[in-house]
Coordinates of C-alpha atoms in Angstrom, one line a residue:
M89 CA -24.0 -33.0 -21.3
S90 CA -26.5 -34.6 -23.6
E91 CA -30.0 -33.2 -24.2
S92 CA -32.8 -34.7 -22.1
S93 CA -36.0 -35.9 -23.8
H94 CA -38.0 -34.2 -21.1
T95 CA -39.4 -30.7 -21.2
A96 CA -41.0 -29.1 -18.2
P97 CA -42.7 -26.1 -16.8
P98 CA -40.4 -23.9 -14.8
A99 CA -41.4 -24.9 -11.3
G100 CA -43.3 -27.3 -9.1
G101 CA -45.8 -28.6 -11.6
T102 CA -47.2 -25.2 -12.5
A103 CA -48.4 -24.3 -15.9
P104 CA -45.7 -23.6 -18.5
A105 CA -44.4 -20.0 -18.4
A106 CA -44.7 -17.9 -21.5
P107 CA -41.9 -18.7 -23.9
V108 CA -38.7 -16.8 -23.1
A109 CA -37.0 -15.2 -26.1
P110 CA -33.8 -16.9 -27.1
A111 CA -31.1 -15.7 -24.8
A112 CA -28.3 -16.3 -27.1
S113 CA -27.5 -16.5 -30.8
E114 CA -24.4 -17.4 -32.7
A115 CA -23.0 -14.4 -34.5
G116 CA -19.6 -14.9 -35.8
G117 CA -18.9 -17.4 -32.9
V118 CA -19.9 -14.8 -30.2
Q119 CA -22.8 -15.7 -27.9
V120 CA -25.2 -12.7 -27.5
I121 CA -27.0 -11.9 -24.2
S122 CA -30.7 -11.1 -24.8
R123 CA -32.5 -8.1 -23.4
Y124 CA -34.2 -10.5 -20.9
G125 CA -30.7 -11.7 -19.9
W126 CA -29.5 -8.2 -19.1
H127 CA -32.7 -7.5 -17.2
A128 CA -32.1 -10.6 -15.1
I129 CA -28.5 -9.6 -14.5
I130 CA -29.5 -6.1 -13.3
L131 CA -32.2 -7.4 -10.9
M132 CA -30.2 -10.3 -9.5
S133 CA -27.2 -7.9 -9.0
S134 CA -29.5 -5.5 -7.2
A135 CA -30.7 -8.3 -4.9
Q136 CA -27.1 -9.1 -4.1
M137 CA -26.5 -5.4 -3.4
M138 CA -29.4 -5.3 -0.9
S139 CA -28.1 -8.5 0.6
L140 CA -24.7 -7.0 1.3
L141 CA -26.1 -3.7 2.3
D142 CA -28.3 -5.1 5.1
R143 CA -25.7 -7.6 6.1
Q144 CA -22.6 -5.4 6.1
I145 CA -24.0 -2.2 7.6
L146 CA -23.3 -3.6 11.0
S147 CA -19.6 -3.2 10.4
I148 CA -19.6 0.6 10.0
L149 CA -22.0 1.0 12.9
A150 CA -20.1 -1.4 15.2
N151 CA -18.2 1.3 17.1
D152 CA -21.3 3.2 17.9
I153 CA -23.2 0.1 18.9
R154 CA -20.3 -1.1 21.0
N155 CA -20.1 2.2 22.9
D156 CA -23.9 2.5 23.2
L157 CA -24.6 -1.0 24.4
G158 CA -21.4 -1.7 26.2
I159 CA -20.3 -4.9 24.3
G160 CA -16.9 -6.0 23.1
D161 CA -15.3 -6.9 19.8
A162 CA -15.9 -10.6 20.4
E163 CA -19.6 -10.0 20.8
M164 CA -19.7 -7.8 17.7
G165 CA -18.0 -10.7 15.9
L166 CA -20.8 -12.9 17.1
L167 CA -23.5 -10.5 15.8
Y168 CA -21.7 -9.9 12.5
G169 CA -20.7 -13.4 11.9
T170 CA -21.8 -16.3 14.1
V171 CA -25.5 -15.5 14.8
F172 CA -26.1 -14.6 11.2
A173 CA -24.2 -17.6 10.0
L174 CA -26.2 -20.1 12.0
F175 CA -29.5 -19.3 10.4
Y176 CA -28.1 -18.4 7.0
A177 CA -26.4 -21.8 6.8
L178 CA -29.4 -23.8 8.1
F179 CA -32.1 -22.2 6.0
S180 CA -30.1 -21.8 2.8
L181 CA -30.6 -25.6 2.5
P182 CA -34.4 -25.9 2.4
L183 CA -34.5 -22.6 0.5
G184 CA -31.9 -23.9 -2.0
R185 CA -34.0 -27.0 -2.5
L186 CA -37.1 -24.8 -3.1
V187 CA -35.0 -22.9 -5.7
D188 CA -34.6 -26.2 -7.5
G189 CA -38.4 -26.9 -7.6
W190 CA -40.5 -23.7 -7.3
V191 CA -40.7 -20.3 -9.0
R192 CA -37.3 -18.8 -8.2
T193 CA -38.3 -15.2 -8.9
K194 CA -41.2 -15.3 -6.5
L195 CA -39.1 -17.1 -3.8
L196 CA -36.3 -14.5 -4.0
A197 CA -38.8 -11.6 -3.9
I198 CA -40.6 -13.0 -0.8
C199 CA -37.2 -13.7 1.0
L200 CA -36.0 -10.2 0.1
A201 CA -39.0 -8.5 1.7
G202 CA -38.6 -10.8 4.7
W203 CA -35.0 -10.0 5.4
S204 CA -35.6 -6.3 4.8
F205 CA -38.2 -6.3 7.6
F206 CA -35.8 -8.0 10.0
A207 CA -32.9 -5.6 9.0
G208 CA -35.2 -2.7 10.0
L209 CA -36.1 -4.4 13.3
A210 CA -32.5 -3.7 14.5
A211 CA -33.5 0.0 14.7
F212 CA -35.5 -0.8 17.8
A213 CA -32.8 -2.7 19.6
Q214 CA -31.8 -1.7 23.1
G215 CA -29.5 -4.6 23.8
F216 CA -27.8 -7.7 22.4
T217 CA -31.0 -9.8 22.3
L218 CA -33.0 -7.9 19.7
L219 CA -29.9 -7.3 17.6
A220 CA -29.4 -11.0 17.6
I221 CA -33.0 -11.6 16.6
S222 CA -32.6 -9.1 13.8
R223 CA -29.5 -10.8 12.5
L224 CA -31.0 -14.3 12.6
G225 CA -34.0 -13.0 10.6
V226 CA -31.7 -11.4 8.0
G227 CA -29.8 -14.7 7.9
I228 CA -32.9 -16.7 7.2
G229 CA -34.1 -14.4 4.4
E230 CA -30.8 -14.1 2.7
G231 CA -30.4 -17.9 2.5
A232 CA -32.2 -17.9 -0.8
T233 CA -30.4 -15.0 -2.4
Q234 CA -27.3 -16.6 -4.0
P235 CA -28.9 -20.0 -4.9
A236 CA -31.8 -18.3 -6.6
A237 CA -29.8 -15.6 -8.3
N238 CA -27.2 -18.0 -9.7
S239 CA -29.8 -20.5 -10.8
I240 CA -31.8 -17.7 -12.6
L241 CA -28.8 -16.3 -14.3
F242 CA -27.5 -19.7 -15.5
D243 CA -30.8 -20.3 -17.1
S244 CA -30.9 -16.8 -18.7
L245 CA -27.5 -16.6 -20.3
P246 CA -25.5 -18.8 -22.7
K247 CA -22.7 -20.9 -21.3
G248 CA -20.0 -18.7 -22.8
R249 CA -21.3 -15.5 -21.1
R250 CA -21.9 -16.7 -17.5
G251 CA -18.6 -15.2 -16.3
I252 CA -20.1 -11.8 -17.1
A253 CA -23.2 -12.8 -15.0
M254 CA -21.0 -13.7 -12.1
G255 CA -19.1 -10.5 -12.6
G256 CA -22.5 -8.7 -12.5
L257 CA -23.2 -10.3 -9.1
G258 CA -19.8 -9.2 -8.0
V259 CA -20.7 -5.6 -8.9
G260 CA -23.9 -5.9 -6.9
L261 CA -21.9 -7.3 -3.9
A262 CA -19.4 -4.4 -4.3
L263 CA -22.1 -1.7 -4.4
G264 CA -23.9 -3.2 -1.4
L265 CA -20.6 -3.3 0.5
G266 CA -19.8 0.3 -0.3
L267 CA -23.2 1.7 0.2
S268 CA -23.6 -0.1 3.5
M269 CA -20.6 1.8 4.9
A270 CA -21.4 5.2 3.1
I271 CA -25.1 5.2 4.0
G272 CA -24.5 3.8 7.5
G273 CA -21.7 6.3 8.3
V274 CA -23.3 9.4 6.9
V275 CA -26.9 8.7 8.0
A276 CA -25.8 7.8 11.6
E277 CA -23.7 10.9 12.0
W278 CA -26.3 13.2 10.4
W279 CA -28.9 11.9 12.8
D280 CA -26.7 12.3 15.9
L281 CA -25.8 15.9 14.9
R282 CA -29.4 16.7 14.2
Y283 CA -30.4 15.5 17.6
P284 CA -27.4 16.0 19.9
D285 CA -29.4 16.3 23.1
G286 CA -31.0 12.8 23.0
N287 CA -34.5 14.2 22.0
A288 CA -34.7 12.2 18.7
P289 CA -38.0 10.7 17.6
L290 CA -38.5 7.3 19.2
D291 CA -35.3 8.0 21.2
F292 CA -33.4 6.6 18.2
A293 CA -29.6 6.9 18.1
G294 CA -27.9 7.5 14.7
W295 CA -27.0 3.9 14.3
Q296 CA -30.6 2.8 14.9
F297 CA -31.9 5.2 12.2
A298 CA -29.3 4.0 9.8
F299 CA -30.6 0.4 10.1
L300 CA -34.1 1.7 9.2
V301 CA -32.9 3.6 6.2
S302 CA -30.9 0.7 4.8
A303 CA -33.9 -1.7 5.0
L304 CA -36.4 0.4 3.1
P305 CA -35.2 0.0 -0.5
G306 CA -35.6 -3.8 -0.3
F307 CA -39.4 -3.6 -0.5
P308 CA -39.7 -2.0 -4.0
L309 CA -36.9 -4.2 -5.3
A310 CA -38.8 -7.3 -4.1
W311 CA -41.8 -6.2 -6.1
L312 CA -39.8 -5.8 -9.3
I313 CA -38.2 -9.3 -8.9
Y314 CA -41.7 -10.8 -8.1
K315 CA -42.8 -9.5 -11.5
L316 CA -39.8 -10.9 -13.4
R317 CA -40.7 -13.8 -15.7
E318 CA -39.2 -17.2 -14.7
P319 CA -36.7 -18.6 -17.2
E320 CA -36.9 -22.2 -18.4
R321 CA -34.8 -24.4 -16.1
G322 CA -31.9 -26.1 -17.8
A323 CA -32.8 -24.9 -21.4
M324 CA -29.4 -23.2 -21.9
D325 CA -27.6 -26.5 -21.1
G326 CA -29.9 -28.7 -23.2
I327 CA -31.0 -30.5 -20.1
V328 CA -34.5 -29.3 -19.4
S329 CA -35.6 -30.5 -16.0
K330 CA -38.8 -32.4 -15.1
P331 CA -41.3 -30.4 -13.0
D332 CA -41.2 -30.9 -9.3
P333 CA -44.6 -32.2 -8.1
A334 CA -44.1 -31.2 -4.5
P335 CA -41.3 -28.6 -4.0
F336 CA -42.5 -27.3 -0.6
K337 CA -42.8 -30.8 0.8
A338 CA -39.3 -31.6 -0.5
S339 CA -38.0 -28.3 1.0
A340 CA -39.6 -29.1 4.4
G341 CA -38.1 -32.6 4.2
V342 CA -34.6 -31.1 3.7
L343 CA -35.1 -28.8 6.8
G344 CA -36.3 -31.8 8.9
A345 CA -33.5 -34.0 7.7
V346 CA -30.7 -31.6 8.5
T347 CA -31.9 -30.0 11.7
P348 CA -30.4 -31.6 14.8
G349 CA -33.0 -33.6 16.6
T350 CA -35.5 -34.0 13.7
N351 CA -32.7 -35.6 11.6
W352 CA -33.0 -38.8 13.7
M353 CA -36.7 -39.0 12.8
N354 CA -35.7 -38.7 9.2
L355 CA -33.2 -41.6 9.6
W356 CA -35.8 -43.7 11.3
R357 CA -38.4 -43.0 8.7
R358 CA -36.0 -43.8 5.8
D359 CA -35.1 -47.1 7.4
A360 CA -31.5 -46.1 7.7
R361 CA -29.1 -49.0 8.3
A362 CA -27.0 -49.4 11.4
K363 CA -24.0 -48.0 9.5
Q364 CA -25.8 -44.7 8.9
W365 CA -26.8 -44.4 12.5
A366 CA -23.2 -45.2 13.6
I367 CA -21.8 -42.5 11.2
N368 CA -24.4 -40.0 12.5
L369 CA -23.9 -40.5 16.2
G370 CA -20.2 -41.0 15.9
G371 CA -19.8 -37.8 13.9
L372 CA -21.9 -36.0 16.5
A373 CA -19.6 -37.2 19.3
V374 CA -16.5 -36.0 17.4
I375 CA -18.1 -32.6 16.7
I376 CA -19.1 -32.1 20.4
G377 CA -15.6 -33.1 21.5
F378 CA -13.9 -30.8 19.1
C379 CA -16.1 -27.8 20.0
T380 CA -15.7 -28.4 23.7
L381 CA -11.9 -28.3 23.2
M382 CA -12.2 -25.1 21.2
V383 CA -14.3 -23.4 23.9
R384 CA -11.5 -24.1 26.5
I385 CA -8.8 -22.9 24.1
T386 CA -10.5 -19.7 23.1
S387 CA -11.8 -18.9 26.6
A388 CA -8.2 -19.1 27.9
F389 CA -6.9 -17.1 24.9
S390 CA -9.4 -14.2 25.2
P391 CA -11.6 -14.3 28.4
R392 CA -14.9 -12.5 27.9
P393 CA -17.8 -11.7 30.2
P394 CA -21.1 -13.7 29.7
L395 CA -23.8 -12.4 27.4
D396 CA -27.1 -11.5 29.1
F397 CA -30.2 -13.0 27.5
G398 CA -32.7 -11.9 30.0
A399 CA -33.2 -14.7 32.5
F400 CA -29.9 -16.4 31.7
A401 CA -26.4 -15.7 30.6
I402 CA -24.0 -17.6 28.3
S403 CA -20.3 -17.3 27.5
P404 CA -19.7 -15.8 24.0
H405 CA -17.2 -18.6 23.3
V406 CA -19.8 -21.3 24.2
L407 CA -22.3 -19.6 21.9
Q408 CA -19.7 -19.3 19.1
W409 CA -18.6 -23.0 19.2
S410 CA -22.2 -24.3 19.7
V411 CA -23.1 -22.6 16.5
I412 CA -20.1 -24.0 14.6
G413 CA -20.9 -27.5 16.0
F414 CA -24.5 -27.1 15.0
G415 CA -23.5 -26.2 11.5
A416 CA -21.0 -29.1 11.2
F417 CA -23.7 -31.5 12.3
V418 CA -26.1 -29.9 9.7
I419 CA -23.5 -30.7 7.0
L420 CA -23.2 -34.3 8.1
N421 CA -27.0 -34.7 8.1
L422 CA -27.2 -33.1 4.7
F423 CA -24.9 -35.6 3.1
Q424 CA -26.6 -38.5 4.8
N425 CA -29.9 -37.1 3.5
Y426 CA -28.5 -36.9 0.0
R427 CA -27.5 -40.6 0.3
L428 CA -31.0 -41.7 1.4
T429 CA -33.2 -39.5 -0.8
D430 CA -31.2 -38.2 -3.9
K431 CA -28.4 -40.5 -4.8
P432 CA -27.5 -38.6 -8.1
T433 CA -26.9 -35.4 -6.0
F434 CA -25.0 -37.4 -3.4
H435 CA -22.6 -38.8 -5.9
V436 CA -22.2 -35.4 -7.7
A437 CA -21.7 -33.6 -4.4
L438 CA -18.8 -36.0 -3.5
N439 CA -16.8 -34.8 -6.5
P440 CA -13.4 -34.1 -4.9
S441 CA -12.8 -30.8 -6.9
L442 CA -16.3 -29.6 -5.9
L443 CA -15.7 -30.2 -2.2
L444 CA -12.2 -28.7 -2.2
L445 CA -13.4 -25.6 -4.0
M446 CA -16.2 -25.2 -1.4
I447 CA -13.6 -25.4 1.4
V448 CA -11.3 -22.9 -0.5
G449 CA -14.2 -20.5 -0.8
G450 CA -15.1 -20.8 2.8
L451 CA -11.5 -20.2 4.1
Q452 CA -11.0 -17.2 1.8
T453 CA -14.3 -15.8 2.9
A454 CA -13.0 -16.0 6.5
I455 CA -10.3 -13.6 5.4
N456 CA -12.7 -11.3 3.5
Y457 CA -15.2 -11.0 6.3
G458 CA -12.5 -10.5 8.9
V459 CA -11.1 -7.7 6.8
M460 CA -14.3 -6.0 5.9
G461 CA -16.0 -6.5 9.2
F462 CA -13.4 -4.6 11.3
T463 CA -11.6 -2.3 8.9
P464 CA -14.0 0.6 9.5
S465 CA -13.6 0.3 13.2
M466 CA -9.8 0.2 12.7
L467 CA -9.9 3.4 10.7
I468 CA -11.9 5.1 13.4
R469 CA -9.7 3.9 16.3
E470 CA -6.2 3.9 14.9
F471 CA -6.4 6.9 12.5
G472 CA -9.0 9.0 14.2
L473 CA -11.6 9.1 11.4
T474 CA -15.2 9.9 12.3
T475 CA -17.9 7.3 11.5
A476 CA -19.1 9.3 8.5
E477 CA -15.5 9.8 7.2
A478 CA -14.7 6.1 7.5
G479 CA -18.0 5.1 5.9
V480 CA -17.7 7.4 2.9
Q481 CA -14.0 7.0 2.3
F482 CA -13.6 3.3 2.9
G483 CA -17.1 2.4 1.7
L484 CA -17.0 4.2 -1.6
L485 CA -13.4 3.2 -2.3
S486 CA -14.2 -0.5 -1.6
A487 CA -17.3 -0.3 -3.8
L488 CA -15.3 1.3 -6.7
L489 CA -12.5 -1.2 -6.4
A490 CA -14.7 -4.2 -6.1
T491 CA -16.8 -3.0 -9.1
I492 CA -13.6 -2.6 -11.2
G493 CA -12.4 -6.0 -10.1
A494 CA -15.7 -7.7 -10.9
L495 CA -15.9 -6.0 -14.3
V496 CA -12.4 -7.3 -15.1
A497 CA -12.8 -10.7 -13.5
G498 CA -16.1 -11.6 -15.2
P499 CA -14.9 -11.2 -18.9
L500 CA -11.5 -12.6 -17.9
T501 CA -13.2 -15.7 -16.5
D502 CA -15.0 -16.2 -19.8
F503 CA -11.8 -15.6 -21.8
L504 CA -9.8 -18.0 -19.8
G505 CA -12.6 -20.6 -19.9
R506 CA -12.7 -20.4 -23.7
K507 CA -8.9 -20.6 -24.1
M508 CA -8.0 -23.1 -21.4
G509 CA -11.3 -24.5 -20.0
G510 CA -11.8 -24.9 -16.3
R511 CA -8.0 -25.0 -15.6
G512 CA -7.7 -21.5 -17.0
M513 CA -10.3 -20.2 -14.5
L514 CA -8.5 -22.1 -11.7
W515 CA -5.2 -20.4 -12.4
L516 CA -6.9 -17.1 -12.0
V517 CA -8.2 -18.1 -8.6
F518 CA -4.9 -19.6 -7.6
W519 CA -2.7 -16.5 -8.4
S520 CA -5.3 -14.1 -6.9
L521 CA -5.3 -16.0 -3.6
A522 CA -1.7 -17.0 -3.5
I523 CA -0.3 -13.5 -3.7
S524 CA -3.0 -11.6 -1.8
P525 CA -1.8 -12.4 1.8
F526 CA 1.5 -10.6 1.2
F527 CA -0.4 -7.5 0.1
G528 CA -2.7 -7.9 3.1
V529 CA 0.1 -7.8 5.6
W530 CA 1.6 -4.8 3.8
T531 CA -1.7 -3.0 3.8
Y532 CA -2.6 -3.4 7.4
S533 CA 0.9 -2.5 8.5
A534 CA 0.4 1.1 7.2
E535 CA 1.2 3.9 9.6
S536 CA -1.0 6.6 8.1
V537 CA -4.4 6.6 6.6
G538 CA -3.0 7.8 3.2
D539 CA -0.6 4.9 3.1
F540 CA -3.4 2.5 4.1
Y541 CA -5.7 3.6 1.3
L542 CA -2.9 3.5 -1.3
R543 CA -2.0 -0.1 -0.3
F544 CA -5.6 -1.1 0.0
V545 CA -6.2 -0.2 -3.7
I546 CA -3.7 -2.9 -4.8
Y547 CA -4.8 -5.4 -2.2
S548 CA -8.5 -5.1 -3.0
L549 CA -8.1 -5.4 -6.8
I550 CA -6.2 -8.6 -6.3
L551 CA -8.8 -10.0 -4.0
T552 CA -11.7 -9.3 -6.3
L553 CA -10.5 -11.6 -9.0
W554 CA -11.3 -15.0 -7.4
L555 CA -15.1 -14.8 -6.9
P556 CA -16.5 -15.0 -10.5
P557 CA -14.3 -17.9 -11.6
I558 CA -14.9 -20.0 -8.5
Y559 CA -18.7 -19.5 -8.7
T560 CA -18.5 -20.5 -12.4
L561 CA -16.4 -23.5 -11.6
L562 CA -18.6 -24.7 -8.8
L563 CA -21.8 -24.5 -10.8
G564 CA -20.2 -26.1 -13.8
L565 CA -19.6 -29.2 -11.8
V566 CA -23.3 -30.0 -11.2
L567 CA -26.4 -30.7 -13.2
P568 CA -28.9 -27.8 -13.8
R569 CA -31.5 -29.3 -11.4
M570 CA -28.9 -29.5 -8.6
R571 CA -27.6 -25.9 -8.8
G572 CA -29.8 -24.5 -6.0
I573 CA -29.2 -27.2 -3.4
I574 CA -25.4 -27.6 -4.3
F575 CA -24.9 -23.9 -4.1
S576 CA -26.7 -23.9 -0.7
T577 CA -24.3 -26.6 0.4
Y578 CA -21.4 -24.3 -0.6
L579 CA -23.0 -21.5 1.3
I580 CA -22.8 -23.6 4.5
F581 CA -19.1 -24.1 4.0
M582 CA -18.6 -20.5 3.1
T583 CA -20.8 -19.2 6.0
L584 CA -19.5 -21.4 8.8
L585 CA -15.8 -21.1 7.8
G586 CA -16.1 -17.6 6.5
Q587 CA -18.6 -15.5 8.3
G588 CA -18.8 -17.8 11.3
L589 CA -15.1 -17.9 12.0
G590 CA -13.5 -14.9 10.3
P591 CA -15.0 -12.0 12.3
Y592 CA -14.9 -14.0 15.5
F593 CA -11.2 -14.8 15.1
V594 CA -10.4 -11.1 14.4
G595 CA -12.5 -10.1 17.4
I596 CA -10.9 -12.3 20.0
V597 CA -7.4 -11.5 18.7
S598 CA -8.2 -7.8 19.0
D599 CA -9.7 -8.2 22.5
R600 CA -6.5 -10.1 23.6
N601 CA -4.2 -7.5 22.1
G602 CA -5.9 -4.5 23.6
G603 CA -8.0 -3.5 20.6
D604 CA -5.2 -3.6 17.9
L605 CA -7.4 -4.4 14.9
G606 CA -4.7 -4.0 12.3
Q607 CA -2.7 -6.9 13.7
A608 CA -5.9 -8.9 14.3
V609 CA -6.8 -8.6 10.6
I610 CA -3.3 -9.6 9.6
A611 CA -3.5 -12.7 11.8
V612 CA -6.5 -14.1 9.9
N613 CA -4.3 -14.6 6.9
A614 CA -2.9 -17.7 8.7
V615 CA -5.2 -19.9 6.6
C616 CA -3.6 -18.8 3.3
P617 CA -1.1 -21.8 3.1
V618 CA -4.1 -24.2 3.4
I619 CA -5.9 -22.4 0.6
V620 CA -2.9 -22.6 -1.7
G621 CA -2.4 -26.3 -1.0
L622 CA -6.0 -27.1 -1.7
L623 CA -6.0 -25.2 -5.0
L624 CA -2.9 -27.1 -6.1
V625 CA -4.8 -30.4 -5.6
V626 CA -7.7 -29.1 -7.5
L627 CA -5.5 -28.0 -10.4
W628 CA -4.0 -31.5 -10.5
R629 CA -7.3 -33.3 -10.8
Y630 CA -9.9 -30.8 -12.0
R631 CA -10.1 -32.1 -15.6
K632 CA -10.8 -35.6 -14.5
D633 CA -13.4 -34.5 -12.0
E634 CA -15.1 -32.2 -14.6
D635 CA -15.4 -35.1 -17.0
S636 CA -17.0 -37.3 -14.3
V637 CA -20.1 -35.2 -13.6
L638 CA -22.5 -37.1 -15.9
G639 CA -21.0 -40.5 -14.8
R640 CA -21.5 -39.6 -11.2
A641 CA -25.1 -38.6 -11.8
R642 CA -25.8 -41.8 -13.8
K643 CA -24.2 -43.8 -11.0
G644 CA -27.0 -42.5 -8.7
G645 CA -29.7 -43.3 -11.2
E646 CA -30.1 -40.0 -13.1
E647 CA -31.3 -40.2 -16.7
V648 CA -29.1 -37.8 -18.6

């Protein structure tokens, strides 16, 4: 990409930030990460850790919550996946747009403090409703995490070292995953043993106290990120972006444009043509028809009692597919808004390789969340582990394996990128995801806890290899000023396909099969042939699509 003639302050028309020390130098052909770059990696990885800690702790506490509140696996899948996914997907878009225009460090800090508050709110839940409110608050706050963290790191490190940054984020995700289970399991059991007669302060059960403990570290971390200096946007790529004169207005505009109902006001205000209206209303009709069909199919497959929301009750299947339909309509509205307000981003976002990688990431995330959301409960039910034993053993093992995998995958991504370009990274993703389902079936067919852990070591290490390269590939297919909003677009695909469908699918299969979570987890691997097919298409055309990025942006009127 050629260097722009524009220089800019880091965000939203603010005064220029203090100069950032050069993040890289050429020393014998090796790009060096500066001290500021390492500082950014540590803090962004810590934010990812807190994100997974507050999101994933529900999985280790699910059995206790299920028994205490009298809800089923399908409802736990809704809490763990669907309710969170709705607000995470919706608000990641305006927050992603704000990432592209405002001070990213401050935005991430504010969102981190906000989701920590809502995570702690779950401690006071006495039923499904407050737990759902807690999850939606966590979902809103976490919507800025990955767009902001990725954008900050891409502007803090040289191109040849970004795989390490993505590996660092992977380490943060791994630690958050492991700590959520270890802390959740140990803290909940310790509290229940300390107060066995129900005379605990505030009448807290162990799972409620664990939510409170997991939320507290987010507040000091938010302060540290708030104090981090903002890097210069696009400087590492030689394309320094213009300042955004009204980032909050643009962010609010994105929210209004994608939210069902207000999106029609946006179309009217933008003088959308009849074709745009036809696409929008026709797409909505298709979405409603599909979701109505899926409600009937899943209700027949796994009948569930209605959820009580005070004055009214609703079928969990209706709630599930209403959320999925809502998210699908948001995606349609988003692309229409790109077309009307930001044609360069519209043309870049329609890059076939970019769209296919988003779908691949979403489908693979469905497997990952299905696996990680219900494995602790499987260990407790099928192998007789206590909550603390499952949390410590599985949580710490998962954290260790994911950390090792990320530390291997990050440098390996950089190495393959240098040797083979984007196709090298794609081959790493392909082989990781092509062979993993066979090891998944093998792992979840284990008949003893020892065999399960032995097999899980191999399975987990294979599964950790795909994330750093796919993130690097996605963000390499867009311009620097688009990274926040495009990654938020990816998050919608990932959240709706992954967290929205994966846990729900495992939950309804388990409920139908009498609680057999091992077979339910195996069943979610049914999407693997689709993943492999899509990756083969991307391998065939990636080089062409990579070379077309600047041309696509210029087609929309971008000056690059």
